[in-house]
Coordinates of C-alpha atoms (C1' of nucleotides) in Angstrom, one line a residue:
Chain A
M1 CA -59.8 58.9 112.2
A2 CA -61.4 60.9 115.1
R3 CA -63.4 63.6 113.4
M4 CA -62.9 66.8 115.1
I5 CA -66.2 68.3 114.4
R6 CA -68.5 68.1 117.5
E7 CA -70.6 71.1 116.9
R8 CA -72.5 72.8 114.0
S9 CA -70.4 75.9 114.4
D10 CA -67.2 74.1 113.5
V11 CA -68.1 73.6 109.9
L12 CA -69.5 77.1 109.5
P13 CA -66.2 78.8 108.3
M14 CA -65.9 76.1 105.6
L15 CA -69.2 76.3 104.5
A16 CA -69.2 79.9 104.2
E17 CA -66.1 79.7 102.2
V18 CA -67.8 77.2 99.7
F19 CA -70.9 79.7 99.5
R20 CA -68.7 82.5 98.8
E21 CA -66.8 80.8 96.1
H22 CA -69.6 79.1 94.4
G23 CA -72.6 81.2 95.4
F24 CA -75.8 79.5 96.8
E25 CA -76.8 77.5 93.7
G26 CA -73.3 76.7 92.7
A27 CA -72.5 75.2 96.3
S28 CA -73.6 71.6 95.5
L29 CA -73.8 69.1 98.3
A30 CA -70.9 67.3 96.5
L31 CA -68.7 70.6 96.9
I32 CA -69.7 71.0 100.5
T33 CA -69.0 67.4 101.4
A34 CA -65.5 67.7 99.9
A35 CA -64.8 71.2 101.7
T36 CA -66.0 70.0 105.1
G37 CA -65.0 66.5 105.1
L38 CA -68.4 65.4 106.2
G39 CA -70.9 63.1 104.5
K40 CA -74.4 64.0 103.5
G41 CA -75.6 62.1 106.7
S42 CA -73.6 64.3 109.0
L43 CA -74.5 67.4 107.3
Y44 CA -78.2 66.7 107.3
H45 CA -77.7 65.7 110.9
F46 CA -76.5 69.2 111.8
F47 CA -78.6 71.1 109.3
P48 CA -81.9 69.2 108.8
G49 CA -83.3 72.1 106.5
G50 CA -80.6 71.2 104.1
K51 CA -78.7 73.9 102.2
E52 CA -81.1 76.6 102.8
E53 CA -80.6 76.0 106.7
M54 CA -76.7 75.9 106.0
A55 CA -76.6 79.1 104.3
A56 CA -79.0 80.8 106.8
A57 CA -76.6 79.6 109.6
V58 CA -73.7 80.9 107.8
L59 CA -75.3 84.2 107.4
E60 CA -76.1 84.4 111.0
E61 CA -72.5 83.5 111.9
I62 CA -71.2 86.5 109.5
D63 CA -73.7 88.7 111.2
G64 CA -72.4 87.9 114.6
W65 CA -68.8 88.5 113.3
F66 CA -69.7 92.0 112.2
E67 CA -71.7 92.8 115.2
R68 CA -68.7 92.0 117.5
E69 CA -65.8 93.1 115.4
I70 CA -67.3 96.0 113.4
Y71 CA -70.7 97.5 114.8
A72 CA -70.1 97.2 118.3
P73 CA -66.7 99.0 118.4
L74 CA -68.3 101.8 116.2
R75 CA -71.2 102.2 118.5
H76 CA -69.5 102.1 121.8
Q77 CA -65.8 102.6 121.7
S78 CA -64.9 105.8 123.5
D79 CA -63.0 107.4 120.7
P80 CA -65.1 107.2 117.5
V81 CA -62.2 108.3 115.2
I82 CA -60.1 105.3 116.5
A83 CA -63.1 103.0 116.1
I84 CA -63.3 104.1 112.5
V85 CA -59.9 103.4 111.8
I86 CA -59.8 100.1 113.5
T87 CA -62.8 98.6 112.1
L88 CA -61.7 99.9 108.5
G89 CA -58.6 97.8 109.1
A90 CA -60.7 94.8 110.3
V91 CA -62.7 95.0 107.2
E92 CA -59.7 95.1 104.9
D93 CA -58.4 92.0 106.6
Y94 CA -61.8 90.0 106.5
F95 CA -62.2 90.6 102.8
R96 CA -58.6 90.0 102.0
S97 CA -58.1 93.3 100.2
G98 CA -60.9 92.5 98.0
R99 CA -59.9 89.0 97.0
R100 CA -62.6 87.4 99.1
V101 CA -66.3 88.1 98.4
C102 CA -68.8 89.5 100.7
L103 CA -71.4 86.8 100.9
V104 CA -74.1 89.1 101.9
G105 CA -73.5 91.4 98.9
A106 CA -73.4 88.5 96.6
F107 CA -76.7 87.1 98.0
A108 CA -78.1 90.6 97.4
L109 CA -77.4 90.3 93.6
G110 CA -78.7 86.8 93.2
E111 CA -82.1 85.2 93.3
T112 CA -81.1 84.6 97.0
R113 CA -82.0 88.0 97.8
D114 CA -85.7 87.2 98.6
R115 CA -84.9 84.1 100.4
F116 CA -82.8 86.0 103.0
K117 CA -84.2 89.4 102.8
E118 CA -84.3 90.0 106.6
G119 CA -80.7 89.1 107.1
L120 CA -79.4 91.0 104.1
R121 CA -81.2 94.2 105.0
S122 CA -80.1 94.1 108.6
Y123 CA -76.4 93.4 107.8
F124 CA -76.2 96.7 105.8
T125 CA -78.5 98.9 107.9
R126 CA -76.8 97.9 111.2
W127 CA -73.4 98.7 109.6
I128 CA -74.7 102.1 108.2
E129 CA -76.2 103.0 111.5
A130 CA -73.2 102.0 113.7
L131 CA -71.1 104.1 111.3
V132 CA -73.6 106.9 111.6
M133 CA -73.2 106.7 115.3
A134 CA -69.5 106.9 115.3
L135 CA -69.6 109.9 112.6
T136 CA -72.1 112.0 114.7
R137 CA -70.2 111.2 118.0
S138 CA -67.1 112.6 116.1
G139 CA -68.8 115.8 115.3
R140 CA -70.6 115.4 112.1
S141 CA -74.1 116.6 111.3
D142 CA -76.9 114.0 111.0
R143 CA -77.2 114.5 107.4
D144 CA -73.3 114.4 106.7
A145 CA -72.9 111.3 108.8
R146 CA -75.7 109.6 107.1
L147 CA -74.5 110.2 103.5
L148 CA -70.8 109.4 104.5
A149 CA -71.9 106.2 106.0
E150 CA -73.9 104.9 103.2
D151 CA -71.2 105.9 100.9
A152 CA -68.7 104.0 102.9
V153 CA -70.5 100.9 103.1
L154 CA -71.6 100.7 99.3
S155 CA -68.0 101.7 98.4
I156 CA -66.6 98.7 100.0
Q157 CA -69.0 96.5 98.1
G158 CA -68.1 98.1 94.9
A159 CA -64.5 97.8 95.7
I160 CA -64.8 94.1 96.1
V161 CA -66.6 93.7 92.9
L162 CA -64.0 95.8 90.9
S163 CA -61.1 94.1 92.7
R164 CA -62.3 90.7 91.6
A165 CA -63.1 91.7 88.2
L166 CA -59.6 93.2 87.5
D167 CA -57.9 90.4 89.6
D168 CA -56.3 93.5 91.5
T169 CA -56.4 94.4 95.2
G170 CA -55.6 98.3 94.1
P171 CA -59.2 99.4 94.1
F172 CA -60.0 97.8 97.4
T173 CA -57.0 99.2 99.0
R174 CA -57.4 102.7 97.5
T175 CA -61.1 102.5 98.7
I176 CA -60.0 101.8 102.1
T177 CA -57.4 104.4 102.0
R178 CA -59.9 106.9 100.7
L179 CA -62.5 106.1 103.4
R180 CA -60.0 106.4 106.1
S181 CA -59.4 110.0 105.2
A182 CA -62.9 110.9 104.4
L183 CA -64.5 109.4 107.6
T184 CA -61.9 110.8 109.8
G185 CA -61.2 114.2 108.3
S186 CA -63.6 117.1 109.1
G187 CA -65.2 117.2 105.7
Q188 CA -62.4 118.4 103.3
P189 CA -61.9 117.2 99.8
R190 CA -60.5 113.9 99.2
Chain B
M1 CA -97.7 81.5 64.9
A2 CA -94.9 83.1 63.1
R3 CA -92.0 83.2 65.1
M4 CA -90.6 86.7 65.4
I5 CA -87.0 85.5 66.0
R6 CA -84.8 85.3 62.8
E7 CA -81.5 86.2 64.2
R8 CA -79.4 85.4 67.5
S9 CA -79.3 89.0 68.5
D10 CA -83.3 88.9 68.9
V11 CA -83.2 86.9 71.9
L12 CA -80.4 88.4 73.4
P13 CA -82.1 91.0 75.7
M14 CA -84.3 88.1 77.2
L15 CA -81.4 86.1 77.7
A16 CA -79.6 88.8 79.5
E17 CA -82.5 89.3 81.8
V18 CA -82.6 85.8 82.9
F19 CA -78.8 85.7 83.6
R20 CA -79.3 88.9 85.4
E21 CA -82.3 87.7 87.5
H22 CA -80.9 84.1 88.3
G23 CA -77.3 84.1 87.6
F24 CA -75.2 81.9 85.5
E25 CA -75.9 78.7 87.5
G26 CA -79.4 79.6 88.2
A27 CA -80.3 80.3 84.7
S28 CA -81.7 76.8 83.8
L29 CA -82.5 76.0 80.2
A30 CA -86.1 75.5 81.4
L31 CA -86.1 79.2 82.7
I32 CA -84.4 80.2 79.3
T33 CA -86.9 78.5 77.2
A34 CA -89.8 80.0 79.1
A35 CA -88.4 83.5 78.9
T36 CA -87.5 83.5 75.2
G37 CA -90.3 81.1 74.1
L38 CA -87.8 79.3 72.0
G39 CA -87.4 75.5 72.4
K40 CA -84.1 73.8 73.2
G41 CA -83.6 73.0 69.7
S42 CA -83.7 76.6 68.6
L43 CA -81.5 77.6 71.3
Y44 CA -78.9 75.1 70.4
H45 CA -79.3 76.2 66.9
F46 CA -78.4 79.6 67.7
F47 CA -76.0 78.8 70.4
P48 CA -74.2 75.5 69.7
G49 CA -72.0 76.1 72.7
G50 CA -74.9 76.1 75.0
K51 CA -75.3 78.1 78.2
E52 CA -71.8 79.3 78.1
E53 CA -72.1 80.6 74.5
M54 CA -75.3 82.3 75.5
A55 CA -73.7 84.1 78.4
A56 CA -70.7 85.0 76.3
A57 CA -72.9 86.4 73.7
V58 CA -75.0 88.5 76.3
L59 CA -71.9 89.9 77.7
E60 CA -70.6 90.8 74.2
E61 CA -74.0 92.6 73.6
I62 CA -73.7 94.5 77.0
D63 CA -70.1 95.4 76.0
G64 CA -71.6 96.9 72.7
W65 CA -74.1 98.9 74.4
F66 CA -71.7 100.4 77.0
E67 CA -69.1 101.0 74.2
R68 CA -71.8 103.0 72.2
E69 CA -73.7 104.9 74.8
I70 CA -71.1 105.4 77.5
Y71 CA -67.5 104.9 76.5
A72 CA -67.6 106.7 73.1
P73 CA -69.4 109.7 74.3
L74 CA -67.0 110.1 77.3
R75 CA -64.1 109.8 75.1
H76 CA -65.0 111.9 72.0
Q77 CA -68.0 114.3 72.8
S78 CA -66.5 117.9 72.5
D79 CA -67.7 119.0 76.0
P80 CA -66.5 116.4 78.7
V81 CA -68.6 117.7 81.4
I82 CA -71.7 117.2 79.3
A83 CA -70.6 113.9 78.4
I84 CA -70.1 112.9 82.1
V85 CA -73.6 114.2 83.0
I86 CA -75.4 112.5 80.1
T87 CA -73.7 109.1 80.6
L88 CA -74.6 109.2 84.5
G89 CA -78.1 109.7 83.4
A90 CA -78.0 106.7 80.9
V91 CA -76.3 104.6 83.5
E92 CA -79.0 105.4 85.8
D93 CA -81.5 104.5 83.5
Y94 CA -79.9 101.3 82.4
F95 CA -79.6 99.9 86.0
R96 CA -83.2 101.1 86.6
S97 CA -81.9 103.1 89.6
G98 CA -80.3 100.1 91.1
R99 CA -83.2 97.8 90.6
R100 CA -81.5 95.9 87.8
V101 CA -78.4 94.1 88.5
C102 CA -75.1 94.7 86.6
L103 CA -74.5 91.2 84.9
V104 CA -70.8 92.0 84.8
G105 CA -70.4 92.8 88.5
A106 CA -72.5 89.9 89.4
F107 CA -70.2 87.5 87.2
A108 CA -67.3 89.0 89.0
L109 CA -68.5 87.9 92.3
G110 CA -69.1 84.4 91.2
E111 CA -67.3 81.4 89.9
T112 CA -68.2 82.9 86.4
R113 CA -65.4 85.2 87.0
D114 CA -62.8 83.1 85.7
R115 CA -64.8 81.8 82.8
F116 CA -65.4 85.2 81.4
K117 CA -62.2 86.9 82.7
E118 CA -61.4 88.9 79.9
G119 CA -64.8 90.3 79.3
L120 CA -65.0 91.4 82.7
R121 CA -61.7 93.1 82.9
S122 CA -62.3 94.9 79.6
Y123 CA -65.8 96.1 80.6
F124 CA -64.5 97.7 83.7
T125 CA -61.0 98.9 82.4
R126 CA -62.5 100.6 79.3
W127 CA -65.2 102.4 81.4
I128 CA -62.5 103.7 83.8
E129 CA -60.3 104.8 81.0
A130 CA -63.1 106.4 79.3
L131 CA -63.9 108.4 82.5
V132 CA -60.2 109.2 82.9
M133 CA -60.0 110.8 79.3
A134 CA -63.4 112.8 80.1
L135 CA -62.0 113.9 83.4
T136 CA -58.5 115.0 82.2
R137 CA -60.2 116.9 79.2
S138 CA -62.2 118.7 81.8
G139 CA -59.0 119.9 83.4
R140 CA -58.2 117.4 86.0
S141 CA -54.6 116.1 86.7
D142 CA -53.8 112.5 85.6
R143 CA -53.7 111.4 89.2
D144 CA -57.0 112.9 90.2
A145 CA -58.7 111.7 87.2
R146 CA -57.7 108.0 87.7
L147 CA -58.8 108.1 91.3
L148 CA -62.1 109.9 90.7
A149 CA -62.9 107.5 87.8
E150 CA -62.1 104.4 89.6
D151 CA -64.1 105.5 92.4
A152 CA -67.2 106.4 90.3
V153 CA -67.2 103.0 88.7
L154 CA -66.8 101.2 91.8
S155 CA -69.5 103.2 93.7
I156 CA -72.1 102.4 91.0
Q157 CA -71.4 98.7 91.5
G158 CA -71.6 99.0 95.3
A159 CA -74.7 101.0 94.9
I160 CA -76.6 98.6 93.0
V161 CA -75.7 95.9 95.6
L162 CA -76.9 98.1 98.5
S163 CA -80.0 99.2 96.7
R164 CA -81.0 95.7 96.0
A165 CA -80.1 94.4 99.6
L166 CA -82.4 97.3 101.1
D167 CA -84.9 97.1 98.4
D168 CA -84.6 100.8 98.0
T169 CA -83.4 102.9 95.2
G170 CA -82.2 105.6 97.5
P171 CA -78.5 104.5 97.7
F172 CA -78.4 104.3 94.0
T173 CA -80.0 107.5 93.2
R174 CA -77.9 109.4 96.0
T175 CA -74.6 108.0 94.5
I176 CA -75.5 109.2 91.1
T177 CA -76.2 112.6 92.5
R178 CA -73.0 112.5 94.4
L179 CA -71.0 111.4 91.3
R180 CA -72.7 114.1 89.2
S181 CA -71.4 116.7 91.6
A182 CA -67.9 115.1 92.2
L183 CA -67.0 114.4 88.5
T184 CA -68.1 117.8 87.3
G185 CA -67.3 120.0 90.2
S186 CA -63.6 121.2 90.4
G187 CA -62.4 119.2 93.2
Q188 CA -64.0 120.7 96.2
P189 CA -65.8 118.6 99.0
R190 CA -69.0 116.8 98.4
Chain C
dG1 C1' -85.6 76.7 62.3
dT2 C1' -88.3 74.5 65.5
dC3 C1' -90.1 70.8 67.8
dT4 C1' -90.3 66.4 70.9
dA5 C1' -88.2 62.5 72.9
dT6 C1' -84.4 60.9 75.1
dA7 C1' -79.9 60.2 76.9
dA8 C1' -76.6 60.5 80.6
dA9 C1' -75.1 63.0 84.5
dG10 C1' -75.8 65.6 88.6
dC11 C1' -78.7 67.3 92.0
dG12 C1' -80.9 67.8 96.9
dA13 C1' -82.8 65.0 100.1
dT14 C1' -84.0 60.5 102.7
dA15 C1' -83.4 55.8 104.9
dG16 C1' -81.4 52.8 107.3
dA17 C1' -77.1 50.2 108.8
dC18 C1' -73.6 50.8 112.2
Chain D
dG1 C1' -72.7 61.1 114.6
dT2 C1' -71.2 59.1 110.3
dC3 C1' -71.5 56.4 106.6
dT4 C1' -73.4 54.2 102.0
dA5 C1' -77.2 53.4 99.0
dT6 C1' -80.8 54.9 96.8
dC7 C1' -84.9 57.8 95.4
dG8 C1' -87.0 61.2 92.4
dC9 C1' -86.2 65.0 90.1
dT10 C1' -83.8 68.4 87.2
dT11 C1' -80.1 69.5 84.8
dT12 C1' -77.3 70.2 80.1
dA13 C1' -77.0 68.4 75.8
dT14 C1' -78.0 65.5 71.5
dA15 C1' -80.9 63.0 67.9
dG16 C1' -84.0 63.0 64.6
dA17 C1' -88.6 64.0 62.8
dC18 C1' -90.8 67.7 60.6

DNA sequence: GTCTATAAAGCGATAGAC
DNA sequence: GTCTATCGCTTTATAGAC
């Protein structure tokens, strides 16, 4: 009977999954209480601002995860090529090879875009900037690094869309493979 | 006073825009009546199946547009390279350089995915197959054509996501530029 | 074919007991 | 901190007048 939830952060992963699967509008309080096991009372105790605060908290946690697991290694790990390969693998796991939606990307397509504007912009620009840093450290020109980084981030988003539409992880895994070679090679063809 | 709407197809473009801007769940009948100027009575007269039938009809119209303007030229136009360049331009216009969401892509991310499963799959596979046909006709190997086509379609989807998140058409237009060169070149670097 | 009125259900959010 | 009960509003959908 003892509820295992003492902190807000304990429910964030479950919350995130509901938003990912149903979107912001689709994630009803009914679905959220079912997924978290928490009544509305508890939910509003942790998130007085309601659904909007829940979604904002989820975005913040996602942001923290990417900062820690992806951006920081890309920026600071001594060998930038190793950092690229490792974080590409982490991204593949995180998105379950395209089976799992990127909440930030999904929010960018919906009317949620304006509501969480700054969070979305920051998530993508910091990802791109971290990649640019790794790529320039690995010897690329600024211009090359920038184009490559933007293409990598957008390709991952598109790969999720396509893999989900086709219900096939192929597009996502092939994209990761292509990026591994494109980002670590010295600029040759695919 | 004379209402200008005599056929179902007259409302489809307005309907499509509402679904694009608000998603399936977010597109309430209230928003739809406002956007189309039609009362619920008329709406249910044209679409007895309600919102689901409206969305299905919109998807079908989108499918028809792409079949006509994109897939058919890629498959049959005498010069495949010209077909690629022309359809890339049409795609750029259609998505307003990334300002306009791809409804099919957005549906693939949401819970709408299962509801419209066949439509989504068909839209993307036919796009990819048509591109494969143009690329092989232009002299690519089957393997090359397939990888290139999948990458092109998914890059366009990702470019929309990123352009919307950053509120900047740059990623989208750069992606079209990159694809123009990657799909019409003979396989060199970017 | 279009409208208004209305039904029935679900929504997010709040209050208050415990 | 968690629950249930409830409010007020919006939702989809239907009925029936015109």
